[in-house]
Amino acid sequence: MIKYKRQKKIGVIYLEDTLKPFSKLYDLTHRAEKVGISDEDILKEIEIEKIVPNKFQPRREFDETKIKELAESIKQNGLLQSITVRRLNDGYYELIAGERRLKALKYLNKATTNAIVKELNDEQMSTLALIENIQREELSPIEEANAYQKLININNITQEELAKSLGKTQSTVANKIRLLKLSPKVIKSIQNKKITERHGRAMVKLEHSVQEKILQQILRQNLNVSQTEETIENYLIIKNEKKSVE
């Protein structure tokens, strides 16, 4: 892995001035691997009612059964990994990582919990929260796609730079982000697991109105991915033939 010497001169310019934006993201990636305690962090007992949700949380769906299972585990074994927060005004804290754990604690009607308190600005906060969720591999394909796009926008980096910093291939990142070009109805079907991510990728090159027609055909005829790709290929052949006649 590339390491940078902060004070090495290049002419009259310090190397630190030429660092790519993703080098900062790379540092946060390593911090997110455990989202644990470092020298500058504080472990503090906090009232759960004073912890507000993370506005940068990429996950939108939580399995209630799994929350209850986690709650039972916490009841039996205690909280094995503290949640992570940052300090807000008026004695409140914003959650950085551990929303499932926080929901489980609320399910158990816990009044307080030990939490790791980090001092982060909005950019660091959003980046760390997104990376932490990506690394736990609990996101749906659409949630992951949104997380990648937000990281690119927040840190002003390319898909390739993001992929390098996360240890993923550029094609993995690109294929996920491409899903965001799908129509809202197709995206919802992926989120609801009515169709797969691969069904969605096959439809990306089509207009939204056509995507939705193909979607209905997939659901009506229970088409697998290969059958969907064949249906789309036939549609494009017919479309091109009509154009050539015109």
Coordinates of C-alpha atoms in Angstrom, one line a residue:
M1 CA 0.0 0.0 0.0
I2 CA 1.3 3.5 -0.8
K3 CA 2.6 5.6 2.1
Y4 CA 3.3 9.3 1.9
K5 CA 6.1 11.3 3.6
R6 CA 4.4 14.5 4.7
Q7 CA 7.4 16.8 4.4
K8 CA 9.3 15.5 1.4
K9 CA 9.9 18.5 -1.0
I10 CA 9.1 18.3 -4.8
G11 CA 10.8 21.5 -6.0
V12 CA 9.4 24.2 -3.8
I13 CA 6.1 22.3 -3.3
Y14 CA 5.5 19.9 -0.4
L15 CA 4.1 16.5 -1.3
E16 CA 1.3 17.1 1.2
D17 CA -0.1 19.8 -1.1
T18 CA -0.2 17.3 -4.0
L19 CA -2.0 14.4 -2.2
K20 CA -5.1 13.1 -3.9
P21 CA -8.4 13.6 -2.0
F22 CA -8.8 9.9 -1.7
S23 CA -5.7 9.6 0.6
K24 CA -7.8 11.3 3.3
L25 CA -10.6 8.8 2.5
Y26 CA -8.0 6.0 2.8
D27 CA -7.2 7.1 6.3
L28 CA -10.8 7.1 7.3
T29 CA -11.2 3.7 5.7
H30 CA -8.7 2.3 8.2
R31 CA -10.4 4.0 11.1
A32 CA -13.7 2.5 10.0
E33 CA -12.4 -1.1 9.9
K34 CA -13.1 -1.4 13.6
V35 CA -14.7 2.0 14.5
G36 CA -13.0 1.4 17.8
I37 CA -11.2 3.5 20.4
S38 CA -8.1 5.5 19.4
D39 CA -6.1 7.8 21.6
E40 CA -8.2 10.9 20.8
D41 CA -11.5 9.2 21.4
I42 CA -13.5 9.0 24.7
L43 CA -15.7 6.2 26.1
K44 CA -18.6 7.8 27.9
E45 CA -21.9 6.6 29.4
I46 CA -24.7 8.4 27.6
E47 CA -28.5 8.5 28.0
I48 CA -29.9 6.7 25.0
E49 CA -32.8 9.2 24.6
K50 CA -30.1 11.8 23.9
I51 CA -28.7 9.9 20.9
V52 CA -30.2 11.1 17.6
P53 CA -30.1 9.1 14.3
N54 CA -27.3 9.4 11.8
K55 CA -28.5 11.6 8.9
F56 CA -25.9 10.0 6.7
Q57 CA -27.0 6.5 7.4
P58 CA -27.2 4.7 4.0
R59 CA -29.4 1.8 5.3
R60 CA -33.1 2.4 5.1
E61 CA -34.4 -1.1 5.9
F62 CA -33.8 -2.9 9.2
D63 CA -34.9 -6.5 9.8
E64 CA -37.0 -6.4 13.0
T65 CA -36.4 -10.1 13.6
K66 CA -32.6 -9.6 13.6
I67 CA -33.0 -6.6 15.9
K68 CA -34.8 -8.8 18.4
E69 CA -32.1 -11.5 18.0
L70 CA -29.4 -8.9 18.7
A71 CA -31.3 -7.6 21.7
E72 CA -31.5 -11.2 23.1
S73 CA -27.7 -11.6 22.5
I74 CA -27.0 -8.2 24.3
K75 CA -29.3 -9.3 27.2
Q76 CA -27.3 -12.6 27.6
N77 CA -23.8 -11.4 26.8
G78 CA -23.8 -7.6 27.1
L79 CA -22.9 -5.1 24.4
L80 CA -19.7 -6.5 22.9
Q81 CA -18.9 -3.5 20.8
S82 CA -19.9 0.0 21.9
I83 CA -21.8 2.3 19.5
T84 CA -20.0 5.3 18.2
V85 CA -21.3 8.9 18.3
R86 CA -20.2 12.5 18.0
R87 CA -21.1 15.3 20.3
L88 CA -23.7 17.8 19.3
N89 CA -25.0 20.9 21.1
D90 CA -27.3 20.9 24.2
G91 CA -26.0 17.6 25.5
Y92 CA -27.1 15.5 22.5
Y93 CA -25.1 13.1 20.4
E94 CA -25.4 12.0 16.8
L95 CA -24.9 8.3 16.0
I96 CA -22.0 7.5 13.7
A97 CA -22.0 3.7 13.8
G98 CA -24.1 1.0 15.5
E99 CA -27.7 1.7 14.5
R100 CA -28.8 -1.9 14.9
R101 CA -27.1 -2.0 18.3
L102 CA -28.9 1.2 19.3
K103 CA -32.3 -0.2 18.1
A104 CA -31.6 -3.4 20.1
L105 CA -30.8 -1.3 23.3
K106 CA -34.0 0.6 22.8
Y107 CA -35.9 -2.7 22.4
L108 CA -34.5 -3.7 25.8
N109 CA -35.6 -0.4 27.3
K110 CA -32.0 0.5 28.3
A111 CA -31.7 4.0 29.7
T112 CA -27.9 4.4 29.1
T113 CA -25.1 2.9 27.2
N114 CA -21.3 3.3 26.9
A115 CA -20.5 5.0 23.6
I116 CA -17.3 6.0 21.9
V117 CA -17.3 9.7 21.4
K118 CA -15.4 11.0 18.3
E119 CA -14.8 14.6 17.4
L120 CA -15.7 14.7 13.6
N121 CA -16.9 17.4 11.2
D122 CA -19.7 16.7 8.8
E123 CA -17.5 15.5 6.0
Q124 CA -15.6 13.1 8.2
M125 CA -18.8 12.0 9.9
S126 CA -20.6 11.2 6.7
T127 CA -17.5 9.4 5.2
L128 CA -16.9 7.3 8.3
A129 CA -20.6 6.3 8.6
L130 CA -20.8 5.3 4.9
I131 CA -17.6 3.3 4.9
E132 CA -18.4 1.6 8.2
N133 CA -21.7 0.4 6.7
I134 CA -20.1 -0.7 3.4
Q135 CA -17.5 -2.7 5.2
R136 CA -20.1 -4.6 7.2
E137 CA -21.7 -5.7 3.9
E138 CA -25.2 -5.3 5.3
L139 CA -26.4 -2.9 2.6
S140 CA -28.8 -3.7 -0.2
P141 CA -27.4 -3.2 -3.7
I142 CA -29.2 0.1 -4.0
E143 CA -28.1 1.3 -0.6
E144 CA -24.5 0.4 -1.5
A145 CA -24.8 2.2 -4.8
N146 CA -26.1 5.4 -3.0
A147 CA -23.3 5.1 -0.4
Y148 CA -20.6 4.9 -3.2
Q149 CA -22.1 7.9 -5.0
K150 CA -22.3 10.0 -1.7
L151 CA -18.6 9.2 -0.9
I152 CA -17.6 10.3 -4.4
N153 CA -19.6 13.6 -4.1
I154 CA -18.5 14.3 -0.5
N155 CA -14.8 13.7 -1.1
N156 CA -14.7 14.9 -4.7
I157 CA -13.0 11.8 -6.0
T158 CA -13.4 9.5 -9.0
Q159 CA -14.8 6.0 -9.1
E160 CA -11.3 4.6 -9.5
E161 CA -10.0 6.5 -6.5
L162 CA -12.9 5.3 -4.4
A163 CA -12.4 1.7 -5.5
K164 CA -8.7 1.9 -4.5
S165 CA -9.4 3.3 -1.1
L166 CA -12.0 0.6 -0.3
G167 CA -10.0 -2.3 -1.7
K168 CA -12.5 -3.0 -4.5
T169 CA -12.3 -3.1 -8.2
Q170 CA -13.3 -0.1 -10.3
S171 CA -15.9 -2.3 -12.1
T172 CA -17.5 -3.3 -8.8
V173 CA -18.0 0.4 -7.9
A174 CA -19.2 1.3 -11.4
N175 CA -21.7 -1.5 -11.7
K176 CA -23.2 -0.6 -8.4
I177 CA -23.5 3.1 -9.2
R178 CA -25.0 2.3 -12.6
L179 CA -28.0 0.9 -10.8
L180 CA -29.0 4.4 -9.8
K181 CA -29.9 5.0 -13.5
L182 CA -32.8 2.6 -13.2
S183 CA -36.4 3.8 -12.9
P184 CA -37.8 4.3 -9.4
K185 CA -40.1 1.3 -9.9
V186 CA -37.2 -1.0 -10.9
I187 CA -35.1 0.3 -8.0
K188 CA -38.0 -0.5 -5.6
S189 CA -38.3 -4.0 -7.0
I190 CA -34.6 -4.6 -6.3
Q191 CA -35.0 -3.3 -2.8
N192 CA -38.0 -5.5 -2.2
K193 CA -36.1 -8.5 -3.6
K194 CA -38.7 -9.0 -6.4
I195 CA -35.9 -9.0 -8.9
T196 CA -32.1 -9.3 -8.5
E197 CA -29.3 -6.8 -9.0
R198 CA -28.4 -8.6 -12.2
H199 CA -31.9 -8.1 -13.6
G200 CA -31.5 -4.4 -12.9
R201 CA -28.0 -4.2 -14.5
A202 CA -29.5 -5.8 -17.7
M203 CA -32.1 -3.0 -17.9
V204 CA -29.8 0.0 -17.3
K205 CA -29.3 0.8 -21.0
L206 CA -33.0 1.1 -21.6
E207 CA -35.3 4.1 -21.2
H208 CA -37.3 4.2 -17.9
S209 CA -40.6 3.5 -19.7
V210 CA -39.1 0.4 -21.4
Q211 CA -37.5 -0.7 -18.1
E212 CA -40.9 -0.8 -16.5
K213 CA -42.4 -2.8 -19.3
I214 CA -39.6 -5.3 -19.0
L215 CA -40.0 -5.3 -15.3
Q216 CA -43.7 -6.3 -15.6
Q217 CA -42.7 -9.1 -18.0
I218 CA -40.1 -10.4 -15.6
L219 CA -42.6 -10.4 -12.8
R220 CA -45.4 -11.9 -14.9
Q221 CA -43.4 -14.6 -16.5
N222 CA -40.9 -15.1 -13.7
L223 CA -37.9 -14.5 -16.1
N224 CA -34.4 -15.4 -14.9
V225 CA -31.5 -13.1 -15.7
S226 CA -30.6 -14.9 -19.0
Q227 CA -34.2 -14.8 -20.2
T228 CA -34.3 -11.1 -19.3
E229 CA -31.1 -10.4 -21.2
E230 CA -32.5 -12.2 -24.2
T231 CA -35.8 -10.3 -24.0
I232 CA -33.9 -7.0 -23.9
E233 CA -31.7 -8.1 -26.8
N234 CA -34.7 -8.9 -29.0
Y235 CA -36.3 -5.6 -28.1
L236 CA -33.2 -3.7 -29.2
I237 CA -33.0 -5.7 -32.5
I238 CA -36.6 -4.9 -33.3
K239 CA -36.1 -1.2 -32.3
N240 CA -33.0 -0.9 -34.6
E241 CA -34.9 -2.6 -37.5
K242 CA -37.7 -0.1 -37.2
K243 CA -35.2 2.8 -37.2
S244 CA -33.5 1.5 -40.4
V245 CA -36.8 1.2 -42.2
E246 CA -37.7 4.8 -41.3

